[in-house]
mmCIF file of C-alpha atoms in Angstrom:
data_model
loop_
_atom_site.group_PDB
_atom_site.id
_atom_site.type_symbol
_atom_site.label_atom_id
_atom_site.label_comp_id
_atom_site.label_asym_id
_atom_site.label_seq_id
_atom_site.Cartn_x
_atom_site.Cartn_y
_atom_site.Cartn_z
ATOM 1 C CA MET A 1137 -7.215 31.536 14.397
ATOM 2 C CA GLU A 1138 -8.890 28.128 14.385
ATOM 3 C CA LEU A 1139 -7.909 24.580 13.457
ATOM 4 C CA LYS A 1140 -10.530 23.488 11.093
ATOM 5 C CA LYS A 1141 -9.152 22.010 7.887
ATOM 6 C CA LEU A 1142 -7.836 18.622 9.239
ATOM 7 C CA THR A 1143 -10.485 16.662 11.071
ATOM 8 C CA GLU A 1144 -9.554 14.470 14.056
ATOM 9 C CA GLN A 1145 -10.281 11.292 11.925
ATOM 10 C CA GLN A 1146 -8.171 12.602 8.989
ATOM 11 C CA LEU A 1147 -5.269 13.593 11.387
ATOM 12 C CA ALA A 1148 -5.522 10.142 13.012
ATOM 13 C CA GLU A 1149 -5.128 8.505 9.715
ATOM 14 C CA ARG A 1150 -2.026 10.432 8.866
ATOM 15 C CA LEU A 1151 -0.533 9.797 12.287
ATOM 16 C CA GLN A 1152 -1.170 6.037 12.723
ATOM 17 C CA PRO A 1153 1.497 4.851 10.369
ATOM 18 C CA ILE A 1154 4.019 7.405 11.852
ATOM 19 C CA PHE A 1155 3.396 6.266 15.276
ATOM 20 C CA GLU A 1156 3.737 2.649 14.290
ATOM 21 C CA HIS A 1157 7.115 3.246 12.472
ATOM 22 C CA LEU A 1158 8.455 5.201 15.603
ATOM 23 C CA HIS A 1159 7.263 2.532 17.993
ATOM 24 C CA GLN A 1160 8.677 -0.323 16.104
ATOM 25 C CA ASN A 1161 11.974 1.359 15.635
ATOM 26 C CA PRO A 1162 13.195 2.646 19.029
ATOM 27 C CA GLU A 1163 16.637 3.927 19.805
ATOM 28 C CA GLU A 1164 18.320 4.628 23.009
ATOM 29 C CA SER A 1165 19.792 7.892 24.109
ATOM 30 C CA TRP A 1166 22.261 9.646 21.809
ATOM 31 C CA LYS A 1167 21.865 6.914 19.325
ATOM 32 C CA GLU A 1168 18.771 8.184 17.840
ATOM 33 C CA VAL A 1169 20.285 8.246 14.264
ATOM 34 C CA GLU A 1170 17.670 6.525 12.302
ATOM 35 C CA THR A 1171 14.870 8.243 14.216
ATOM 36 C CA THR A 1172 16.426 11.700 13.367
ATOM 37 C CA ALA A 1173 16.664 10.671 9.631
ATOM 38 C CA TYR A 1174 13.169 9.535 9.597
ATOM 39 C CA LEU A 1175 11.952 12.885 11.110
ATOM 40 C CA VAL A 1176 14.045 14.916 8.832
ATOM 41 C CA LYS A 1177 12.761 12.972 5.675
ATOM 42 C CA LEU A 1178 9.147 13.225 6.897
ATOM 43 C CA LEU A 1179 9.364 17.087 7.496
ATOM 44 C CA GLN A 1180 11.180 17.616 4.189
ATOM 45 C CA GLU A 1181 8.354 15.958 2.372
ATOM 46 C CA GLU A 1182 6.018 18.273 3.990
ATOM 47 C CA GLY A 1183 7.866 21.078 2.580
ATOM 48 C CA PHE A 1184 9.732 22.203 5.812
ATOM 49 C CA GLN A 1185 13.427 22.857 6.283
ATOM 50 C CA PRO A 1186 14.530 20.840 9.504
ATOM 51 C CA GLN A 1187 17.767 21.835 11.014
ATOM 52 C CA THR A 1188 20.106 19.155 12.470
ATOM 53 C CA PHE A 1189 23.287 19.260 14.439
ATOM 54 C CA GLU A 1190 26.711 18.302 13.362
ATOM 55 C CA ASN A 1191 27.743 16.486 16.430
ATOM 56 C CA MET A 1192 24.499 14.973 17.992
ATOM 57 C CA THR A 1193 21.174 13.481 17.220
ATOM 58 C CA GLY A 1194 17.785 15.540 17.308
ATOM 59 C CA LEU A 1195 16.701 18.467 15.206
ATOM 60 C CA TYR A 1196 14.268 21.426 15.184
ATOM 61 C CA VAL A 1197 11.840 22.982 12.599
ATOM 62 C CA ASP A 1198 10.272 26.449 12.426
ATOM 63 C CA ILE A 1199 6.885 27.049 11.014
ATOM 64 C CA GLY A 1200 6.024 30.552 9.980
ATOM 65 C CA LYS A 1201 8.179 33.681 9.070
ATOM 66 C CA GLY A 1202 10.562 35.530 11.540
ATOM 67 C CA THR A 1203 12.242 34.659 14.736
ATOM 68 C CA PRO A 1204 10.240 32.025 16.679
ATOM 69 C CA LYS A 1205 8.943 33.162 19.949
ATOM 70 C CA VAL A 1206 6.968 30.233 21.053
ATOM 71 C CA GLY A 1207 7.813 26.322 20.934
ATOM 72 C CA PHE A 1208 7.050 22.900 21.642
ATOM 73 C CA ARG A 1209 9.478 20.206 22.633
ATOM 74 C CA THR A 1210 9.358 16.500 22.271
ATOM 75 C CA ASP A 1211 11.822 13.839 23.310
ATOM 76 C CA ILE A 1212 12.959 11.083 20.784
ATOM 77 C CA ASP A 1213 14.988 8.594 22.693
ATOM 78 C CA ALA A 1214 13.701 5.220 24.120
ATOM 79 C CA LEU A 1215 14.865 3.281 27.217
ATOM 80 C CA TRP A 1216 17.203 0.423 27.311
ATOM 81 C CA GLN A 1217 15.774 -2.369 29.294
ATOM 82 C CA GLU A 1218 14.981 -6.145 29.385
ATOM 83 C CA VAL A 1219 11.949 -7.129 27.473
ATOM 84 C CA ASP A 1220 11.035 -10.875 27.388
ATOM 85 C CA GLY A 1221 14.572 -11.703 28.611
ATOM 86 C CA THR A 1222 16.549 -9.622 26.055
ATOM 87 C CA PHE A 1223 17.998 -6.276 26.524
ATOM 88 C CA ARG A 1224 17.021 -3.790 23.775
ATOM 89 C CA ALA A 1225 15.762 -0.191 23.146
ATOM 90 C CA ASN A 1226 12.058 0.086 24.062
ATOM 91 C CA HIS A 1227 9.546 2.853 24.049
ATOM 92 C CA SER A 1228 8.183 2.375 27.394
ATOM 93 C CA CYS A 1229 8.042 6.052 28.357
ATOM 94 C CA GLY A 1230 5.724 7.205 25.559
ATOM 95 C CA HIS A 1231 8.333 9.074 23.463
ATOM 96 C CA ASP A 1232 6.944 7.548 20.358
ATOM 97 C CA GLY A 1233 3.628 9.131 21.246
ATOM 98 C CA HIS A 1234 5.122 12.431 21.967
ATOM 99 C CA MET A 1235 6.789 12.698 18.721
ATOM 100 C CA THR A 1236 3.419 11.622 16.982
ATOM 101 C CA VAL A 1237 1.848 14.585 18.833
ATOM 102 C CA ALA A 1238 4.484 16.893 17.739
ATOM 103 C CA LEU A 1239 4.306 15.801 14.058
ATOM 104 C CA GLY A 1240 0.468 16.112 14.243
ATOM 105 C CA ALA A 1241 0.730 19.638 15.582
ATOM 106 C CA ILE A 1242 3.066 20.456 12.686
ATOM 107 C CA LEU A 1243 0.435 19.053 10.125
ATOM 108 C CA LEU A 1244 -2.217 21.373 11.765
ATOM 109 C CA LEU A 1245 -0.098 24.434 11.879
ATOM 110 C CA LYS A 1246 1.027 23.857 8.285
ATOM 111 C CA GLU A 1247 -2.475 24.641 7.100
ATOM 112 C CA LEU A 1248 -2.206 28.099 8.805
ATOM 113 C CA GLU A 1249 1.393 28.777 8.039
ATOM 114 C CA ALA A 1250 0.644 31.560 5.471
ATOM 115 C CA THR A 1251 -1.530 33.445 8.013
ATOM 116 C CA LEU A 1252 0.533 32.895 11.224
ATOM 117 C CA PRO A 1253 1.547 36.237 12.900
ATOM 118 C CA GLY A 1254 5.080 34.836 13.716
ATOM 119 C CA ALA A 1255 7.070 31.710 13.832
ATOM 120 C CA ILE A 1256 6.793 28.539 15.960
ATOM 121 C CA ARG A 1257 9.679 26.307 16.753
ATOM 122 C CA ILE A 1258 9.141 22.525 17.189
ATOM 123 C CA ILE A 1259 12.093 20.793 19.042
ATOM 124 C CA PHE A 1260 12.944 17.053 18.813
ATOM 125 C CA GLN A 1261 15.205 16.532 21.767
ATOM 126 C CA PRO A 1262 17.656 13.485 22.208
ATOM 127 C CA ALA A 1263 18.811 12.026 25.516
ATOM 128 C CA GLU A 1264 15.795 12.955 27.775
ATOM 129 C CA GLU A 1265 16.234 9.552 29.626
ATOM 130 C CA LYS A 1266 19.776 10.427 30.340
ATOM 131 C CA ALA A 1267 18.761 14.014 31.434
ATOM 132 C CA GLN A 1268 21.461 15.331 29.131
ATOM 133 C CA GLY A 1269 19.688 16.459 25.857
ATOM 134 C CA ALA A 1270 18.135 19.708 27.264
ATOM 135 C CA LYS A 1271 21.327 21.008 28.649
ATOM 136 C CA LEU A 1272 23.008 20.628 25.312
ATOM 137 C CA LEU A 1273 20.219 22.369 23.225
ATOM 138 C CA VAL A 1274 20.325 25.258 25.763
ATOM 139 C CA GLU A 1275 23.966 25.561 25.137
ATOM 140 C CA LYS A 1276 23.369 25.465 21.404
ATOM 141 C CA GLY A 1277 21.045 28.354 21.768
ATOM 142 C CA VAL A 1278 17.985 26.479 20.380
ATOM 143 C CA VAL A 1279 15.587 28.156 22.978
ATOM 144 C CA ASP A 1280 17.156 31.537 23.173
ATOM 145 C CA SER A 1281 14.526 33.389 21.224
ATOM 146 C CA LEU A 1282 11.608 31.632 22.862
ATOM 147 C CA GLN A 1283 9.230 33.227 25.414
ATOM 148 C CA PHE A 1284 6.918 30.361 25.755
ATOM 149 C CA LEU A 1285 7.948 26.501 25.441
ATOM 150 C CA PHE A 1286 5.471 23.691 25.869
ATOM 151 C CA GLY A 1287 5.927 20.100 26.394
ATOM 152 C CA ALA A 1288 3.662 16.917 26.615
ATOM 153 C CA HIS A 1289 3.773 13.506 28.497
ATOM 154 C CA VAL A 1290 1.466 10.498 28.342
ATOM 155 C CA ARG A 1291 0.182 9.899 31.974
ATOM 156 C CA PRO A 1292 -0.615 6.641 33.859
ATOM 157 C CA LEU A 1293 -4.150 5.878 35.067
ATOM 158 C CA ILE A 1294 -3.223 6.575 38.693
ATOM 159 C CA GLU A 1295 -2.707 10.201 37.702
ATOM 160 C CA LEU A 1296 -5.026 10.896 34.839
ATOM 161 C CA GLN A 1297 -8.327 9.198 33.684
ATOM 162 C CA ASP A 1298 -8.090 8.136 30.000
ATOM 163 C CA GLY A 1299 -9.586 11.027 27.702
ATOM 164 C CA THR A 1300 -8.623 13.832 30.245
ATOM 165 C CA TYR A 1301 -6.153 16.312 29.939
ATOM 166 C CA ALA A 1302 -4.139 18.419 32.648
ATOM 167 C CA PRO A 1303 -2.662 21.828 31.950
ATOM 168 C CA ALA A 1304 0.382 21.344 33.937
ATOM 169 C CA LEU A 1305 2.605 18.512 35.201
ATOM 170 C CA HIS A 1306 4.597 19.318 38.401
ATOM 171 C CA HIS A 1307 7.546 16.734 38.101
ATOM 172 C CA GLY A 1308 10.105 16.441 41.013
ATOM 173 C CA ALA A 1309 13.898 17.054 40.855
ATOM 174 C CA ALA A 1310 16.387 14.234 40.636
ATOM 175 C CA LYS A 1311 20.117 13.763 40.929
ATOM 176 C CA HIS A 1312 22.163 10.884 40.438
ATOM 177 C CA PHE A 1313 25.704 10.751 42.056
ATOM 178 C CA THR A 1314 28.439 8.301 41.391
ATOM 179 C CA GLY A 1315 31.633 7.919 43.675
ATOM 180 C CA LYS A 1316 34.485 5.936 44.771
ATOM 181 C CA VAL A 1317 35.785 5.232 48.344
ATOM 182 C CA ASP A 1318 39.598 4.749 48.431
ATOM 183 C CA GLY A 1319 40.410 2.767 51.505
ATOM 184 C CA MET A 1320 43.072 0.239 52.122
ATOM 185 C CA GLU A 1321 43.179 -3.429 51.724
ATOM 186 C CA ALA A 1322 44.307 -5.732 54.603
ATOM 187 C CA HIS A 1323 44.165 -9.384 55.626
ATOM 188 C CA GLY A 1324 40.894 -10.446 57.103
ATOM 189 C CA ALA A 1325 42.714 -11.444 60.276
ATOM 190 C CA ARG A 1326 44.216 -7.829 60.804
ATOM 191 C CA PRO A 1327 41.335 -5.557 59.941
ATOM 192 C CA GLU A 1328 42.976 -2.862 62.093
ATOM 193 C CA GLN A 1329 45.721 -2.422 59.359
ATOM 194 C CA GLY A 1330 43.228 -1.411 56.554
ATOM 195 C CA VAL A 1331 40.194 0.750 55.887
ATOM 196 C CA ASN A 1332 37.270 -1.466 54.876
ATOM 197 C CA ALA A 1333 35.483 0.355 51.990
ATOM 198 C CA ILE A 1334 32.296 -1.519 52.715
ATOM 199 C CA GLU A 1335 32.303 -0.022 56.352
ATOM 200 C CA VAL A 1336 32.830 3.313 54.785
ATOM 201 C CA ALA A 1337 29.891 2.894 52.516
ATOM 202 C CA ALA A 1338 27.784 1.685 55.390
ATOM 203 C CA ALA A 1339 28.812 4.833 57.157
ATOM 204 C CA LEU A 1340 27.771 6.886 54.133
ATOM 205 C CA ILE A 1341 24.384 5.082 54.204
ATOM 206 C CA ASP A 1342 23.934 5.824 57.801
ATOM 207 C CA GLY A 1343 24.721 9.515 57.303
ATOM 208 C CA LEU A 1344 22.316 9.795 54.382
ATOM 209 C CA LYS A 1345 19.491 8.896 56.751
ATOM 210 C CA ARG A 1346 20.311 11.646 59.026
ATOM 211 C CA ILE A 1347 20.019 14.429 56.463
ATOM 212 C CA TRP A 1348 16.950 16.444 57.828
ATOM 213 C CA ILE A 1349 14.371 17.710 55.564
ATOM 214 C CA SER A 1350 11.248 19.453 56.534
ATOM 215 C CA PRO A 1351 8.587 16.796 56.981
ATOM 216 C CA THR A 1352 6.274 19.151 54.692
ATOM 217 C CA GLU A 1353 8.642 18.632 51.894
ATOM 218 C CA SER A 1354 8.744 15.422 49.686
ATOM 219 C CA ALA A 1355 12.361 14.069 49.392
ATOM 220 C CA SER A 1356 14.570 11.069 49.651
ATOM 221 C CA ILE A 1357 18.143 10.187 49.184
ATOM 222 C CA LYS A 1358 19.608 6.686 49.147
ATOM 223 C CA MET A 1359 22.453 4.354 47.940
ATOM 224 C CA THR A 1360 21.239 2.387 45.137
ATOM 225 C CA GLN A 1361 24.307 0.494 43.887
ATOM 226 C CA ILE A 1362 27.622 -0.573 45.703
ATOM 227 C CA GLN A 1363 30.394 -2.837 44.449
ATOM 228 C CA ALA A 1364 33.249 -3.940 46.545
ATOM 229 C CA GLY A 1365 35.429 -6.926 47.074
ATOM 230 C CA GLY A 1366 36.815 -9.687 44.963
ATOM 231 C CA THR A 1367 36.545 -13.434 45.040
ATOM 232 C CA ALA A 1368 38.563 -13.720 48.178
ATOM 233 C CA ILE A 1369 36.629 -13.712 51.458
ATOM 234 C CA ASN A 1370 39.637 -13.070 53.627
ATOM 235 C CA ILE A 1371 40.581 -9.806 52.141
ATOM 236 C CA ILE A 1372 39.408 -6.467 53.609
ATOM 237 C CA PRO A 1373 38.274 -4.596 50.484
ATOM 238 C CA GLY A 1374 40.177 -1.376 50.048
ATOM 239 C CA SER A 1375 38.013 0.219 47.398
ATOM 240 C CA ALA A 1376 34.254 0.557 46.405
ATOM 241 C CA THR A 1377 32.103 2.265 43.912
ATOM 242 C CA PHE A 1378 28.636 3.430 44.656
ATOM 243 C CA SER A 1379 25.580 5.285 43.209
ATOM 244 C CA ILE A 1380 23.379 7.707 45.054
ATOM 245 C CA ASP A 1381 19.771 8.388 43.891
ATOM 246 C CA ALA A 1382 18.121 11.763 45.301
ATOM 247 C CA ARG A 1383 14.607 12.941 44.757
ATOM 248 C CA ALA A 1384 12.794 16.066 45.721
ATOM 249 C CA GLN A 1385 9.557 17.786 44.783
ATOM 250 C CA THR A 1386 11.383 21.250 44.465
ATOM 251 C CA ASN A 1387 14.624 22.616 43.218
ATOM 252 C CA GLU A 1388 15.134 24.166 46.706
ATOM 253 C CA THR A 1389 14.666 20.895 48.538
ATOM 254 C CA MET A 1390 17.076 19.219 46.131
ATOM 255 C CA GLU A 1391 19.665 21.894 46.987
ATOM 256 C CA ALA A 1392 19.250 21.192 50.659
ATOM 257 C CA LEU A 1393 19.657 17.382 49.966
ATOM 258 C CA THR A 1394 22.740 18.092 47.974
ATOM 259 C CA ASN A 1395 24.284 20.183 50.644
ATOM 260 C CA GLY A 1396 23.539 17.343 53.242
ATOM 261 C CA PHE A 1397 25.251 14.855 50.987
ATOM 262 C CA GLU A 1398 28.409 16.812 50.596
ATOM 263 C CA LYS A 1399 28.573 17.331 54.243
ATOM 264 C CA VAL A 1400 28.015 13.487 54.886
ATOM 265 C CA VAL A 1401 30.909 12.740 52.486
ATOM 266 C CA LYS A 1402 33.138 15.124 54.086
ATOM 267 C CA ALA A 1403 32.435 13.847 57.485
ATOM 268 C CA VAL A 1404 32.806 10.167 56.679
ATOM 269 C CA GLY A 1405 35.917 10.844 54.874
ATOM 270 C CA THR A 1406 37.325 12.692 57.905
ATOM 271 C CA LEU A 1407 36.351 9.969 60.279
ATOM 272 C CA TYR A 1408 38.080 7.209 58.213
ATOM 273 C CA GLY A 1409 40.980 9.357 57.119
ATOM 274 C CA ILE A 1410 40.507 8.747 53.461
ATOM 275 C CA SER A 1411 39.221 10.329 50.283
ATOM 276 C CA ILE A 1412 35.830 9.819 48.769
ATOM 277 C CA ASP A 1413 35.464 11.226 45.380
ATOM 278 C CA TYR A 1414 32.061 11.751 43.611
ATOM 279 C CA GLN A 1415 30.459 13.357 40.683
ATOM 280 C CA VAL A 1416 26.862 14.361 39.550
ATOM 281 C CA ASP A 1417 25.985 12.078 36.562
ATOM 282 C CA ALA A 1418 22.509 13.489 36.093
ATOM 283 C CA HIS A 1419 20.594 16.424 37.303
ATOM 284 C CA ILE A 1420 16.869 16.795 36.521
ATOM 285 C CA ALA A 1421 15.328 20.032 37.630
ATOM 286 C CA ALA A 1422 11.902 20.259 39.090
ATOM 287 C CA ALA A 1423 8.945 21.712 37.334
ATOM 288 C CA GLN A 1424 8.670 25.575 37.470
ATOM 289 C CA VAL A 1425 5.290 26.076 35.935
ATOM 290 C CA ASP A 1426 4.327 29.397 34.641
ATOM 291 C CA ASP A 1427 1.002 30.634 35.309
ATOM 292 C CA THR A 1428 0.406 32.254 31.921
ATOM 293 C CA ALA A 1429 1.582 29.239 30.095
ATOM 294 C CA LYS A 1430 -0.612 27.062 32.299
ATOM 295 C CA ASN A 1431 -3.664 29.133 31.675
ATOM 296 C CA ILE A 1432 -2.959 28.988 27.883
ATOM 297 C CA MET A 1433 -2.713 25.276 27.999
ATOM 298 C CA LYS A 1434 -5.915 25.206 29.973
ATOM 299 C CA GLN A 1435 -7.762 27.502 27.375
ATOM 300 C CA ALA A 1436 -6.441 25.134 24.664
ATOM 301 C CA ILE A 1437 -7.652 22.017 26.410
ATOM 302 C CA ILE A 1438 -11.082 23.448 26.936
ATOM 303 C CA GLY A 1439 -11.274 24.650 23.388
ATOM 304 C CA VAL A 1440 -10.660 21.341 21.895
ATOM 305 C CA VAL A 1441 -12.316 18.911 24.200
ATOM 306 C CA GLY A 1442 -14.407 20.971 26.651
ATOM 307 C CA ASN A 1443 -14.224 21.869 30.238
ATOM 308 C CA GLU A 1444 -15.543 18.579 31.659
ATOM 309 C CA LYS A 1445 -12.343 16.884 30.187
ATOM 310 C CA CYS A 1446 -9.878 19.361 31.628
ATOM 311 C CA ALA A 1447 -8.317 17.700 34.647
ATOM 312 C CA PRO A 1448 -6.552 19.445 37.519
ATOM 313 C CA GLU A 1449 -2.898 19.918 37.437
ATOM 314 C CA VAL A 1450 -0.838 16.940 38.189
ATOM 315 C CA VAL A 1451 1.825 16.514 41.018
ATOM 316 C CA THR A 1452 4.134 13.507 40.322
ATOM 317 C CA PRO A 1453 7.336 12.344 41.878
ATOM 318 C CA GLY A 1454 8.815 11.482 38.469
ATOM 319 C CA GLY A 1455 11.552 13.432 36.897
ATOM 320 C CA GLU A 1456 11.567 15.221 33.370
ATOM 321 C CA ASP A 1457 14.494 16.726 31.442
ATOM 322 C CA PHE A 1458 12.085 19.271 29.976
ATOM 323 C CA HIS A 1459 12.179 21.379 33.154
ATOM 324 C CA PHE A 1460 15.935 22.036 32.720
ATOM 325 C CA TYR A 1461 15.033 24.619 30.114
ATOM 326 C CA THR A 1462 13.382 26.840 32.689
ATOM 327 C CA TYR A 1463 16.136 25.971 35.256
ATOM 328 C CA SER A 1464 18.608 27.346 32.849
ATOM 329 C CA LYS A 1465 16.491 30.089 31.345
ATOM 330 C CA PRO A 1466 14.264 31.386 34.248
ATOM 331 C CA GLN A 1467 12.639 33.968 31.920
ATOM 332 C CA LEU A 1468 11.200 31.094 29.746
ATOM 333 C CA GLN A 1469 7.474 30.429 30.394
ATOM 334 C CA THR A 1470 6.768 26.855 30.395
ATOM 335 C CA THR A 1471 4.127 24.138 31.075
ATOM 336 C CA MET A 1472 3.542 20.497 30.008
ATOM 337 C CA LEU A 1473 0.385 18.982 28.923
ATOM 338 C CA GLY A 1474 -0.752 15.783 30.851
ATOM 339 C CA LEU A 1475 -2.101 13.396 28.165
ATOM 340 C CA GLY A 1476 -4.554 11.019 29.908
ATOM 341 C CA CYS A 1477 -4.235 8.099 27.588
ATOM 342 C CA GLY A 1478 -4.617 5.207 30.052
ATOM 343 C CA VAL A 1479 -0.934 4.137 30.484
ATOM 344 C CA THR A 1480 -0.807 0.706 31.722
ATOM 345 C CA PRO A 1481 0.753 -1.068 33.617
ATOM 346 C CA GLY A 1482 2.917 2.100 34.094
ATOM 347 C CA LEU A 1483 5.596 4.206 32.723
ATOM 348 C CA HIS A 1484 8.943 2.422 32.098
ATOM 349 C CA HIS A 1485 7.304 -1.049 32.405
ATOM 350 C CA PRO A 1486 8.633 -3.078 29.672
ATOM 351 C CA LYS A 1487 4.990 -3.880 28.400
ATOM 352 C CA MET A 1488 3.756 -0.321 28.782
ATOM 353 C CA THR A 1489 0.820 0.382 26.484
ATOM 354 C CA PHE A 1490 -1.466 3.427 26.134
ATOM 355 C CA ASN A 1491 -4.621 4.513 24.153
ATOM 356 C CA GLN A 1492 -3.187 5.837 20.909
ATOM 357 C CA LYS A 1493 -6.499 7.391 19.918
ATOM 358 C CA ARG A 1494 -5.623 10.271 22.189
ATOM 359 C CA LEU A 1495 -2.660 11.266 20.228
ATOM 360 C CA PRO A 1496 -4.529 13.258 17.566
ATOM 361 C CA THR A 1497 -6.321 15.137 20.262
ATOM 362 C CA GLY A 1498 -3.139 15.880 22.066
ATOM 363 C CA ALA A 1499 -1.825 17.258 18.812
ATOM 364 C CA LYS A 1500 -4.744 19.624 18.444
ATOM 365 C CA ILE A 1501 -4.424 20.833 21.997
ATOM 366 C CA ILE A 1502 -0.781 21.606 21.390
ATOM 367 C CA ALA A 1503 -1.325 23.310 18.211
ATOM 368 C CA GLN A 1504 -4.056 25.323 19.760
ATOM 369 C CA ALA A 1505 -1.749 26.271 22.678
ATOM 370 C CA LEU A 1506 1.033 27.302 20.454
ATOM 371 C CA LEU A 1507 -1.305 29.578 18.422
ATOM 372 C CA LEU A 1508 -2.774 31.216 21.595
ATOM 373 C CA ALA A 1509 0.826 31.884 22.900
ATOM 374 C CA LEU A 1510 1.955 33.341 19.588
ATOM 375 C CA GLN A 1511 -1.116 35.732 19.569
ATOM 376 C CA GLN A 1512 -0.215 36.723 23.214
ATOM 377 C CA VAL A 1513 3.449 37.414 22.246
ATOM 378 C CA GLU A 1514 2.557 39.390 19.317
ATOM 379 C CA GLY A 1515 -0.146 41.237 21.160
ATOM 380 C CA ARG A 1516 2.512 42.214 23.750
ATOM 381 C CA GLU A 1517 4.945 43.462 21.101
ATOM 382 C CA GLU A 1518 2.337 45.585 19.273
ATOM 383 C CA SER A 1519 1.236 47.172 22.488
#
């Protein structure tokens, strides 16, 4: 099957107003109400039957007949950040572009819907920035029937040249811990009568530095927030809250960091004779790229833009909630398209921009990858 009916120029003209609307109407995680409504209306106008959720934002839509075996996932939320002195929702991670790519792929696949050998599922996932959306969609069974799942992400110039495309993104793992130190207040003149929460936190920081990870593995763990004490300087603070950011290139290394953190907390708590409570607020799994899915994506890239614009796989320290799907469902074959579109100054920068002309190309690559995967799945079942 080939994508012939819509030219890239025609597709670009269809997608431009869609991108502009999504870009100008960002919504933060779990508040993507208007975004969801806009996507539903757009899909219904194209003759599809999008499926929403009773208790959360986001949706999915199936193209073709039968149980979907292959799919594409896009994120729909924006970041909450300061822009020109005002905090607001802002699409500085490219999710407006990812949604546009997804909708472009849908428009392309619509032309072939009657002849598709099976069904394709397009997933519009909320709360990627909070690393929570994928987990809930897994729990709701949205990916249960899928054998292949693809994603896409715009890339900065330091990783991909504008106009090139990578068949895999090897994101790292991340964990965010928050906790509380329960010490004991005392007069500043009698520190021996209390347990200084700041000193406990300092011991935690020192302990984190002593977590040994092989030098061949990329990893870091550090305290990024601490709050303790009031307005009085002469009071030993008895309580403190803290946040920990952990990063690792692989899930195995993240497990080693987590075990080390737990040992540090236990040792420091025993040393000071107090309790230190903590919880995991977010867990982003590292990429587990499937070779077959990667080769399908590579074939799609070459088929759309040629071999010279197919870039090598990208290894990046950033995290992506997409990889939680494979972390939860190891049998799921996944990869992410790296969309080289000249992201500057960088992802999450409040003034981030990129070359929007690459979005129709990204849509064609994704649509082609979905077709190739569907043909492979149907071929397996027939044999």
